[in-house]
Each structure stands twice: as structure tokens, then as C-alpha cells.
mmCIF file of C-alpha atoms in Angstrom:
data_model
loop_
_atom_site.group_PDB
_atom_site.id
_atom_site.type_symbol
_atom_site.label_atom_id
_atom_site.label_comp_id
_atom_site.label_asym_id
_atom_site.label_seq_id
_atom_site.Cartn_x
_atom_site.Cartn_y
_atom_site.Cartn_z
ATOM 1 C CA MET D 1 62.096 188.777 227.877
ATOM 2 C CA LYS D 2 58.496 188.031 228.895
ATOM 3 C CA LYS D 3 55.934 190.613 227.823
ATOM 4 C CA GLU D 4 53.188 191.367 230.308
ATOM 5 C CA ASN D 5 49.593 190.932 229.063
ATOM 6 C CA SER D 6 50.894 189.594 225.774
ATOM 7 C CA GLU D 7 48.813 187.132 223.778
ATOM 8 C CA ASN D 8 51.978 185.022 223.669
ATOM 9 C CA ASN D 9 51.907 184.409 227.444
ATOM 10 C CA PHE D 10 50.353 181.288 228.968
ATOM 11 C CA ASP D 11 50.270 179.473 232.300
ATOM 12 C CA VAL D 12 51.602 176.248 230.781
ATOM 13 C CA ILE D 13 53.074 175.284 227.394
ATOM 14 C CA VAL D 14 52.844 171.640 226.298
ATOM 15 C CA ILE D 15 55.086 170.461 223.450
ATOM 16 C CA GLY D 16 53.440 167.843 221.250
ATOM 17 C CA SER D 17 49.814 166.727 221.058
ATOM 18 C CA GLY D 18 49.998 162.987 221.616
ATOM 19 C CA LEU D 19 47.561 161.396 224.027
ATOM 20 C CA GLY D 20 49.836 162.010 227.030
ATOM 21 C CA SER D 21 50.195 165.692 226.157
ATOM 22 C CA LEU D 22 46.471 166.171 225.522
ATOM 23 C CA THR D 23 45.541 164.416 228.765
ATOM 24 C CA THR D 24 48.004 166.580 230.717
ATOM 25 C CA ALA D 25 46.703 169.745 229.071
ATOM 26 C CA SER D 26 43.111 168.744 229.780
ATOM 27 C CA LEU D 27 43.715 168.037 233.476
ATOM 28 C CA LEU D 28 45.637 171.302 233.939
ATOM 29 C CA THR D 29 42.889 173.231 232.163
ATOM 30 C CA LYS D 30 39.851 171.670 233.809
ATOM 31 C CA ILE D 31 41.140 171.017 237.324
ATOM 32 C CA ASN D 32 43.814 173.681 237.848
ATOM 33 C CA LYS D 33 42.128 176.313 235.651
ATOM 34 C CA LYS D 34 45.351 176.948 233.741
ATOM 35 C CA LYS D 35 45.520 178.586 230.343
ATOM 36 C CA VAL D 36 47.440 175.982 228.350
ATOM 37 C CA LEU D 37 49.047 176.228 224.910
ATOM 38 C CA VAL D 38 49.602 172.925 223.088
ATOM 39 C CA LEU D 39 52.058 173.102 220.165
ATOM 40 C CA GLU D 40 52.043 170.407 217.443
ATOM 41 C CA LYS D 41 54.365 170.362 214.413
ATOM 42 C CA HIS D 42 52.077 168.033 212.414
ATOM 43 C CA TYR D 43 48.978 169.317 210.648
ATOM 44 C CA GLU D 44 46.895 166.848 212.694
ATOM 45 C CA ILE D 45 46.766 166.575 216.460
ATOM 46 C CA GLY D 46 46.646 163.347 218.425
ATOM 47 C CA GLY D 47 49.942 161.597 217.703
ATOM 48 C CA LEU D 48 49.217 157.909 217.253
ATOM 49 C CA THR D 49 45.477 158.455 217.602
ATOM 50 C CA HIS D 50 45.019 160.326 214.335
ATOM 51 C CA GLU D 51 43.662 158.944 211.052
ATOM 52 C CA PHE D 52 44.580 159.475 207.434
ATOM 53 C CA LYS D 53 42.500 158.993 204.307
ATOM 54 C CA ARG D 54 43.089 157.833 200.746
ATOM 55 C CA GLY D 55 40.029 158.027 198.518
ATOM 56 C CA PRO D 56 37.135 156.194 200.196
ATOM 57 C CA TYR D 57 39.412 154.553 202.789
ATOM 58 C CA SER D 58 40.594 155.747 206.187
ATOM 59 C CA TRP D 59 43.074 154.167 208.594
ATOM 60 C CA ASP D 60 44.090 154.656 212.217
ATOM 61 C CA VAL D 61 47.857 155.113 212.235
ATOM 62 C CA GLY D 62 48.690 153.758 215.666
ATOM 63 C CA LEU D 63 46.098 152.923 218.283
ATOM 64 C CA HIS D 64 44.144 149.875 217.214
ATOM 65 C CA TYR D 65 42.872 148.516 220.503
ATOM 66 C CA VAL D 66 42.958 149.224 224.211
ATOM 67 C CA GLY D 67 42.713 146.793 227.109
ATOM 68 C CA ASN D 68 39.988 147.064 229.674
ATOM 69 C CA LEU D 69 41.757 149.877 231.506
ATOM 70 C CA LEU D 70 42.676 148.111 234.758
ATOM 71 C CA GLN D 71 39.220 146.867 235.752
ATOM 72 C CA ARG D 72 36.996 144.205 234.278
ATOM 73 C CA ALA D 73 33.812 146.250 234.546
ATOM 74 C CA PHE D 74 35.329 148.729 232.140
ATOM 75 C CA ASP D 75 32.310 151.030 231.900
ATOM 76 C CA ASN D 76 32.966 152.043 235.502
ATOM 77 C CA SER D 77 36.774 151.758 235.642
ATOM 78 C CA ILE D 78 39.162 154.507 236.685
ATOM 79 C CA GLY D 79 40.493 154.679 233.129
ATOM 80 C CA MET D 80 37.029 155.085 231.663
ATOM 81 C CA LYS D 81 36.148 157.784 234.162
ATOM 82 C CA LEU D 82 39.310 159.651 233.179
ATOM 83 C CA PHE D 83 38.508 159.374 229.458
ATOM 84 C CA SER D 84 34.974 160.548 230.175
ATOM 85 C CA PHE D 85 36.280 163.525 232.146
ATOM 86 C CA ILE D 86 38.772 164.765 229.545
ATOM 87 C CA THR D 87 36.295 164.313 226.655
ATOM 88 C CA ASP D 88 33.234 165.708 228.487
ATOM 89 C CA GLY D 89 31.574 162.295 228.257
ATOM 90 C CA ASN D 90 31.489 162.297 224.449
ATOM 91 C CA LEU D 91 33.886 159.407 223.819
ATOM 92 C CA LYS D 92 32.186 156.023 223.491
ATOM 93 C CA TRP D 93 33.840 152.607 223.316
ATOM 94 C CA ASN D 94 32.914 149.326 221.655
ATOM 95 C CA LYS D 95 34.035 145.898 222.800
ATOM 96 C CA MET D 96 36.047 143.788 220.399
ATOM 97 C CA PRO D 97 34.805 140.260 219.578
ATOM 98 C CA GLU D 98 34.973 137.514 222.216
ATOM 99 C CA VAL D 99 37.947 136.086 220.301
ATOM 100 C CA PHE D 100 39.902 139.342 220.067
ATOM 101 C CA GLU D 101 43.346 137.906 219.241
ATOM 102 C CA LYS D 102 44.621 134.982 217.167
ATOM 103 C CA ILE D 103 48.212 133.791 217.348
ATOM 104 C CA ILE D 104 49.027 131.973 214.111
ATOM 105 C CA LEU D 105 51.939 129.547 213.968
ATOM 106 C CA PRO D 106 52.676 127.351 210.920
ATOM 107 C CA ASP D 107 51.018 124.327 212.527
ATOM 108 C CA MET D 108 48.850 125.855 215.248
ATOM 109 C CA THR D 109 46.370 128.654 215.951
ATOM 110 C CA VAL D 110 45.749 129.862 219.499
ATOM 111 C CA GLU D 111 42.538 131.845 220.021
ATOM 112 C CA ILE D 112 42.639 134.367 222.853
ATOM 113 C CA LYS D 113 39.269 135.246 224.370
ATOM 114 C CA SER D 114 38.152 138.126 226.580
ATOM 115 C CA SER D 115 38.943 136.498 229.914
ATOM 116 C CA VAL D 116 42.112 135.391 231.645
ATOM 117 C CA GLU D 117 40.426 132.110 232.599
ATOM 118 C CA LYS D 118 39.526 131.428 228.964
ATOM 119 C CA TYR D 119 43.069 132.358 227.950
ATOM 120 C CA LYS D 120 44.449 129.884 230.467
ATOM 121 C CA LYS D 121 42.069 127.188 229.222
ATOM 122 C CA ALA D 122 43.128 127.764 225.595
ATOM 123 C CA LEU D 123 46.815 127.505 226.506
ATOM 124 C CA ILE D 124 46.334 124.332 228.562
ATOM 125 C CA GLU D 125 44.336 122.722 225.731
ATOM 126 C CA LYS D 126 47.264 123.303 223.353
ATOM 127 C CA PHE D 127 50.002 122.492 225.881
ATOM 128 C CA PRO D 128 48.545 120.131 228.538
ATOM 129 C CA GLU D 129 51.992 119.003 229.696
ATOM 130 C CA GLU D 130 52.780 122.619 230.662
ATOM 131 C CA LYS D 131 49.657 123.188 232.786
ATOM 132 C CA LYS D 132 51.607 123.927 235.972
ATOM 133 C CA ALA D 133 53.984 126.321 234.197
ATOM 134 C CA ILE D 134 51.074 128.113 232.487
ATOM 135 C CA CYS D 135 49.305 128.686 235.811
ATOM 136 C CA LYS D 136 52.542 129.963 237.340
ATOM 137 C CA TYR D 137 53.170 132.275 234.372
ATOM 138 C CA LEU D 138 49.720 133.880 234.618
ATOM 139 C CA LYS D 139 50.139 134.396 238.382
ATOM 140 C CA ASP D 140 53.617 135.855 237.891
ATOM 141 C CA VAL D 141 52.337 138.296 235.268
ATOM 142 C CA HIS D 142 49.775 139.489 237.809
ATOM 143 C CA LYS D 143 52.375 139.795 240.592
ATOM 144 C CA VAL D 144 54.934 141.590 238.434
ATOM 145 C CA LYS D 145 52.294 143.985 237.112
ATOM 146 C CA GLY D 146 51.677 144.845 240.768
ATOM 147 C CA TRP D 147 55.418 145.288 241.312
ATOM 148 C CA TYR D 148 55.567 147.770 238.443
ATOM 149 C CA LEU D 149 52.736 149.858 239.895
ATOM 150 C CA PHE D 150 54.332 149.899 243.367
ATOM 151 C CA TYR D 151 57.677 150.911 241.841
ATOM 152 C CA PHE D 152 56.016 153.594 239.707
ATOM 153 C CA PHE D 153 54.107 155.187 242.585
ATOM 154 C CA SER D 154 57.154 155.036 244.867
ATOM 155 C CA ARG D 155 58.777 157.565 242.531
ATOM 156 C CA PHE D 156 56.000 160.149 242.858
ATOM 157 C CA PHE D 157 54.416 159.997 246.302
ATOM 158 C CA TYR D 158 55.725 161.789 249.367
ATOM 159 C CA SER D 159 56.461 160.049 252.656
ATOM 160 C CA PRO D 160 55.094 158.010 254.320
ATOM 161 C CA PHE D 161 53.379 156.619 251.200
ATOM 162 C CA LYS D 162 56.618 156.819 249.213
ATOM 163 C CA TYR D 163 58.345 154.439 251.621
ATOM 164 C CA ILE D 164 55.357 152.109 251.828
ATOM 165 C CA PHE D 165 55.318 151.733 248.030
ATOM 166 C CA LYS D 166 59.107 151.453 247.968
ATOM 167 C CA PHE D 167 58.969 148.588 250.478
ATOM 168 C CA LEU D 168 56.213 146.804 248.557
ATOM 169 C CA SER D 169 58.226 147.153 245.336
ATOM 170 C CA LEU D 170 60.951 144.954 246.823
ATOM 171 C CA PHE D 171 58.720 141.909 246.348
ATOM 172 C CA ASN D 172 58.989 140.215 242.919
ATOM 173 C CA LYS D 173 61.733 142.652 241.899
ATOM 174 C CA LYS D 174 64.059 139.883 240.712
ATOM 175 C CA LYS D 175 61.474 138.451 238.307
ATOM 176 C CA ALA D 176 60.419 141.901 237.142
ATOM 177 C CA LEU D 177 63.959 142.827 236.116
ATOM 178 C CA MET D 178 64.572 139.628 234.160
ATOM 179 C CA THR D 179 64.278 139.896 230.413
ATOM 180 C CA THR D 180 61.158 138.231 229.044
ATOM 181 C CA LYS D 181 63.373 135.593 227.436
ATOM 182 C CA GLU D 182 65.171 134.870 230.708
ATOM 183 C CA TYR D 183 61.853 134.333 232.466
ATOM 184 C CA LEU D 184 60.469 132.054 229.739
ATOM 185 C CA ASP D 185 63.689 130.041 229.489
ATOM 186 C CA LYS D 186 63.719 129.516 233.243
ATOM 187 C CA TYR D 187 60.101 128.489 233.770
ATOM 188 C CA ILE D 188 58.779 127.208 230.401
ATOM 189 C CA LYS D 189 60.112 124.064 228.712
ATOM 190 C CA ASN D 190 58.089 123.929 225.479
ATOM 191 C CA GLU D 191 59.668 126.201 222.842
ATOM 192 C CA LYS D 192 56.381 126.649 220.981
ATOM 193 C CA LEU D 193 54.636 127.758 224.175
ATOM 194 C CA LYS D 194 57.399 130.330 224.722
ATOM 195 C CA THR D 195 56.662 131.653 221.235
ATOM 196 C CA VAL D 196 52.948 131.937 221.966
ATOM 197 C CA LEU D 197 53.455 133.693 225.319
ATOM 198 C CA ALA D 198 55.890 136.204 223.803
ATOM 199 C CA ALA D 199 54.020 136.643 220.505
ATOM 200 C CA ARG D 200 52.459 140.020 221.311
ATOM 201 C CA TRP D 201 55.740 141.817 222.027
ATOM 202 C CA GLY D 202 54.843 144.133 219.143
ATOM 203 C CA ASN D 203 52.471 145.853 221.585
ATOM 204 C CA TYR D 204 55.420 147.268 223.499
ATOM 205 C CA GLY D 205 58.088 147.247 220.807
ATOM 206 C CA LEU D 206 60.977 145.123 222.074
ATOM 207 C CA PRO D 207 61.606 141.408 221.410
ATOM 208 C CA PRO D 208 61.894 138.995 224.366
ATOM 209 C CA ALA D 209 65.703 139.018 224.506
ATOM 210 C CA VAL D 210 65.814 142.722 225.420
ATOM 211 C CA SER D 211 62.412 143.554 226.934
ATOM 212 C CA SER D 212 61.966 143.466 230.699
ATOM 213 C CA PHE D 213 59.494 140.970 232.097
ATOM 214 C CA ALA D 214 57.992 143.920 234.008
ATOM 215 C CA ILE D 215 56.899 145.706 230.824
ATOM 216 C CA HIS D 216 55.812 142.421 229.249
ATOM 217 C CA SER D 217 53.633 141.705 232.307
ATOM 218 C CA LEU D 218 52.157 145.199 232.442
ATOM 219 C CA VAL D 219 51.036 145.085 228.803
ATOM 220 C CA GLU D 220 49.903 141.443 228.827
ATOM 221 C CA HIS D 221 47.830 141.989 231.967
ATOM 222 C CA HIS D 222 46.242 145.038 230.368
ATOM 223 C CA TYR D 223 44.537 142.773 227.820
ATOM 224 C CA TYR D 224 43.498 139.947 230.153
ATOM 225 C CA SER D 225 39.865 141.068 230.025
ATOM 226 C CA GLY D 226 39.786 141.625 226.265
ATOM 227 C CA GLY D 227 40.025 144.610 223.985
ATOM 228 C CA ILE D 228 37.969 147.718 223.282
ATOM 229 C CA PHE D 229 38.070 150.367 220.578
ATOM 230 C CA PRO D 230 36.807 153.981 220.443
ATOM 231 C CA GLU D 231 33.562 154.351 218.534
ATOM 232 C CA GLY D 232 34.104 156.228 215.277
ATOM 233 C CA GLY D 233 37.851 155.571 215.263
ATOM 234 C CA ALA D 234 40.857 156.544 217.361
ATOM 235 C CA GLU D 235 40.793 160.079 215.977
ATOM 236 C CA ASN D 236 37.731 160.814 218.115
ATOM 237 C CA ILE D 237 39.878 160.629 221.258
ATOM 238 C CA ALA D 238 41.922 163.668 220.216
ATOM 239 C CA THR D 239 38.949 165.460 218.640
ATOM 240 C CA PHE D 240 36.821 165.339 221.780
ATOM 241 C CA ILE D 241 39.740 166.372 224.019
ATOM 242 C CA GLU D 242 40.466 169.292 221.675
ATOM 243 C CA ASN D 243 36.835 170.432 221.775
ATOM 244 C CA SER D 244 36.852 170.296 225.556
ATOM 245 C CA LEU D 245 40.179 172.175 225.846
ATOM 246 C CA GLU D 246 39.036 175.006 223.614
ATOM 247 C CA GLN D 247 35.745 175.261 225.467
ATOM 248 C CA TYR D 248 37.681 175.874 228.693
ATOM 249 C CA GLY D 249 39.995 178.486 227.176
ATOM 250 C CA SER D 250 43.139 176.603 226.241
ATOM 251 C CA ILE D 251 44.602 176.586 222.720
ATOM 252 C CA ILE D 252 46.062 173.976 220.347
ATOM 253 C CA LEU D 253 48.196 175.167 217.417
ATOM 254 C CA THR D 254 49.086 172.725 214.628
ATOM 255 C CA ASN D 255 51.919 173.241 212.110
ATOM 256 C CA HIS D 256 53.886 174.843 214.945
ATOM 257 C CA GLU D 257 57.223 173.103 215.451
ATOM 258 C CA VAL D 258 59.070 173.887 218.665
ATOM 259 C CA THR D 259 62.731 174.443 217.776
ATOM 260 C CA GLU D 260 64.087 175.461 221.179
ATOM 261 C CA ILE D 261 63.177 175.684 224.848
ATOM 262 C CA ILE D 262 64.123 179.160 226.050
ATOM 263 C CA VAL D 263 66.173 179.023 229.257
ATOM 264 C CA GLU D 264 66.943 182.090 231.356
ATOM 265 C CA ASN D 265 68.987 181.935 234.571
ATOM 266 C CA GLY D 266 68.735 178.164 234.578
ATOM 267 C CA LYS D 267 64.943 178.091 234.272
ATOM 268 C CA ALA D 268 62.774 177.253 231.261
ATOM 269 C CA ILE D 269 60.591 180.270 230.537
ATOM 270 C CA GLY D 270 59.296 179.714 227.013
ATOM 271 C CA VAL D 271 59.761 178.186 223.571
ATOM 272 C CA LYS D 272 60.849 179.245 220.108
ATOM 273 C CA VAL D 273 58.498 178.018 217.411
ATOM 274 C CA LYS D 274 58.496 177.688 213.628
ATOM 275 C CA ASP D 275 55.127 178.018 211.870
ATOM 276 C CA VAL D 276 55.619 175.570 209.001
ATOM 277 C CA SER D 277 52.265 176.448 207.402
ATOM 278 C CA LYS D 278 53.614 179.827 206.291
ATOM 279 C CA ARG D 279 55.839 180.502 203.262
ATOM 280 C CA PRO D 280 58.365 181.712 204.127
ATOM 281 C CA GLU D 281 58.222 180.007 207.508
ATOM 282 C CA GLU D 282 57.327 182.320 210.357
ATOM 283 C CA PHE D 283 59.144 182.279 213.698
ATOM 284 C CA LYS D 284 57.461 183.026 217.019
ATOM 285 C CA GLU D 285 58.092 182.879 220.746
ATOM 286 C CA PHE D 286 55.668 181.857 223.490
ATOM 287 C CA TYR D 287 56.196 182.189 227.229
ATOM 288 C CA ALA D 288 55.044 180.300 230.322
ATOM 289 C CA PRO D 289 56.472 179.518 233.787
ATOM 290 C CA ILE D 290 55.820 175.809 233.181
ATOM 291 C CA ILE D 291 57.046 173.969 230.067
ATOM 292 C CA ILE D 292 55.989 170.331 229.599
ATOM 293 C CA SER D 293 57.477 168.287 226.780
ATOM 294 C CA GLY D 294 55.673 165.318 225.287
ATOM 295 C CA ALA D 295 58.183 165.102 222.441
ATOM 296 C CA GLY D 296 60.272 162.351 224.019
ATOM 297 C CA ALA D 297 63.362 162.476 226.208
ATOM 298 C CA GLN D 298 65.926 162.450 223.399
ATOM 299 C CA ILE D 299 64.340 165.295 221.438
ATOM 300 C CA THR D 300 63.739 167.320 224.605
ATOM 301 C CA TYR D 301 67.193 167.037 226.192
ATOM 302 C CA LEU D 302 69.393 166.750 223.087
ATOM 303 C CA LYS D 303 67.601 168.930 220.537
ATOM 304 C CA LEU D 304 65.290 171.427 222.228
ATOM 305 C CA LEU D 305 67.799 172.369 224.937
ATOM 306 C CA LYS D 306 70.501 174.053 222.875
ATOM 307 C CA GLU D 307 73.142 173.966 225.583
ATOM 308 C CA ASP D 308 74.631 170.967 227.342
ATOM 309 C CA TYR D 309 73.514 171.519 230.938
ATOM 310 C CA ASN D 310 75.556 168.562 232.132
ATOM 311 C CA PHE D 311 72.454 166.673 233.165
ATOM 312 C CA LYS D 312 73.262 163.020 233.752
ATOM 313 C CA ILE D 313 70.375 162.083 231.497
ATOM 314 C CA GLN D 314 71.858 164.000 228.557
ATOM 315 C CA GLN D 315 74.928 161.772 228.440
ATOM 316 C CA GLU D 316 72.810 158.650 228.921
ATOM 317 C CA LEU D 317 70.559 159.642 226.023
ATOM 318 C CA LYS D 318 73.530 160.230 223.711
ATOM 319 C CA ASN D 319 74.476 156.576 224.188
ATOM 320 C CA PHE D 320 70.916 155.293 224.219
ATOM 321 C CA TYR D 321 70.063 152.205 222.189
ATOM 322 C CA LYS D 322 68.070 153.265 219.141
ATOM 323 C CA GLY D 323 65.642 150.338 219.049
ATOM 324 C CA TYR D 324 63.858 148.798 216.087
ATOM 325 C CA SER D 325 62.043 150.082 213.031
ATOM 326 C CA GLY D 326 58.848 148.652 211.614
ATOM 327 C CA ILE D 327 56.926 148.776 208.367
ATOM 328 C CA ASN D 328 53.170 149.317 208.245
ATOM 329 C CA LEU D 329 51.108 148.263 205.247
ATOM 330 C CA TYR D 330 47.607 149.737 205.045
ATOM 331 C CA LEU D 331 45.159 147.792 202.883
ATOM 332 C CA GLY D 332 41.864 148.943 201.416
ATOM 333 C CA LEU D 333 39.575 145.967 200.719
ATOM 334 C CA LYS D 334 36.855 145.968 198.070
ATOM 335 C CA ASP D 335 34.533 143.870 200.218
ATOM 336 C CA SER D 336 33.809 143.138 203.863
ATOM 337 C CA PRO D 337 36.627 141.368 205.750
ATOM 338 C CA GLU D 338 33.954 139.127 207.281
ATOM 339 C CA LYS D 339 33.785 137.247 203.973
ATOM 340 C CA LEU D 340 37.387 136.204 204.684
ATOM 341 C CA GLY D 341 36.434 135.114 208.209
ATOM 342 C CA ILE D 342 37.896 138.241 209.829
ATOM 343 C CA LYS D 343 35.538 139.690 212.423
ATOM 344 C CA GLY D 344 37.614 142.478 213.960
ATOM 345 C CA GLU D 345 40.183 140.459 215.888
ATOM 346 C CA ASN D 346 43.966 140.942 215.785
ATOM 347 C CA TYR D 347 46.205 138.417 214.035
ATOM 348 C CA TRP D 348 49.742 137.756 215.220
ATOM 349 C CA ILE D 349 51.267 135.708 212.404
ATOM 350 C CA ILE D 350 54.582 134.030 213.193
#
């Protein structure tokens, strides 16, 4: 089926152009010298990093802030070095205000500043009787974040490192696998404090009764040193990665919806694609020995693979809990938000 020396042949095909897909494509292109094809069904690349415009206004659709990428000195962190590498050093970041979050309850406002110590101080000022529990909570978040990383790396490293990480992941496992609500109910007495500690669950999408304390801890810890935002808007992340990819010989095609992963003798060898920019729609096929899907597990295993290959994950995904929907309202203001006292921080209104 594959045509030698065809312009439809690549080393790697990546389905979707979200940040994970673009990062993967960039690393394969720049480090492994692969010719990568990225296929995106939308007319804009970038997934939740892209912007849209209405008249004089523009909005970021998804990404609105990032934590300090694992290290406090974020200019020199591993995360920042990675962003610099995949964008050829063109992506710049700005720090959010010192007070970068406000949790608004009917009778109380908790200001969260760019430091875990300041966060602890703010919580203790509001809930002095829970000082011991607050200190324990912050330490447990740190420990469980570590558990998550050990567990994660134990799945990918080879021995002996695999077994070292697997052993380390045994510690704090019980707390990590509690729901967030179970943890808070066990260790926190004040109901209002529970509300404050769980208020930012919107960052990871599941309310406390069903989210794991591991994911809660990972995301909460991510913001312990404050928030940052890409200069010029989130769209610049995808734009600079795209420029770098094309410079190194890889290709991104928008308006190209992957309809099927082509499988031959049990191996994925290519994809069938619909060019939705054409009328009538045009169908194409692209080939590569490596197919990477960033379209999500359900779409990949239940839609793009046309046959049931009896993978265990296929049955699990058919019964998978669908989760929650949300509504976004984008506002265009006639004047500066600073006149309303808003200086760029996030508001969690409960």
C-alpha cells in the first residue's frame, strides 16, 4: 500500500495539534531528525492554546495561566528550557501579579499570593484553629505530588530504575488514591476551609467527590510559586512551535481530519484523511511507520480504529464515565478592568 518516494510518506504522523502533539512533533523533528506530519481538523492549530477574535477583541480559548513549571526560579527551570528549545527561544513569559488568585465566598475572600509560605499564612489568618491541619495538608500535597511522579516514571523507565521508582511509589500511595473529598473529610474539620482548599478543582475538571487526591496535589503544587502567562497570548506557543517545525522540515496541515488509522497485518501504517477545506471534500492517505495520536484515547481506540481489536482498553473506554460539561462566557469590556479593581488575577467565585 505504501508508495516509495511519495510525497505522502513520512517518518512519523501525529494526529491533532494540541500542545502535547506539537511538543512531541518538535522533539522528534529536532532531536531525532524525523520528518513529521501533523494533521489538524480545525482551521487553527494549537488546541487549547489558540485564540479567536470578534471585532476589536481577542480571547484565549483554554490556557489562561501556567504554574512555575516545577521550579521556583522559573527562568531556569526544566520546563522553561523545554519551551525555549521547542520554540527556538522565541517564547517569552510574564509573571502574573503577586496576588494571582482570589477565592470568593459569600462572606470571605482568600487572596493567594505567589509563594507557598504566603499561601499558608493567608489560610492560617482565616482559619487559625486549623493551623495544624493546614500545615499537614500543604506537606501532604508535596508528598503526594512526589508519589505521582515516582508512579509516572515507574511506568516508563527500564530496570533497575523502573523498580527503584516503583518501590518509591509505594510511599503515600494510600493518600494519593483517596478522593479529594475523602482526604479533606478525614483531615480538615472546618467546612469552609474544605471549600477553599478544593475551590480550584476547575483546573483539572473533576469535583472533589470524584477526583483523586493525587491529581489534586499535582495541580495545586504546580501553582505554589504563582502563575505565569505567555507574552502576546497563548497562541504564540503554537505559532513559535509551528515556525520551528517548518524550519526543520516537518509539516502541519490544518483542515485535515483523520477519519481512520490504516492497519495492515496488525500494524498501523498510515491514516485516511478528509480535507474539509475543499468542496466537495477531498480524501487522502498518508503513510508512516509510526502513528502518534493526540486526539484522546476514546477517539483513537473507538473511532479511528475501525475494527474491534479486542484490546482491553477498548472495552474500558466504551464504559468510561463521560465527565462534566462547562460553559464559557467571553466578555469584551469597553474600559480597562483595572478600573474595576481587576489586575490580572483569577477569581474563583463560589
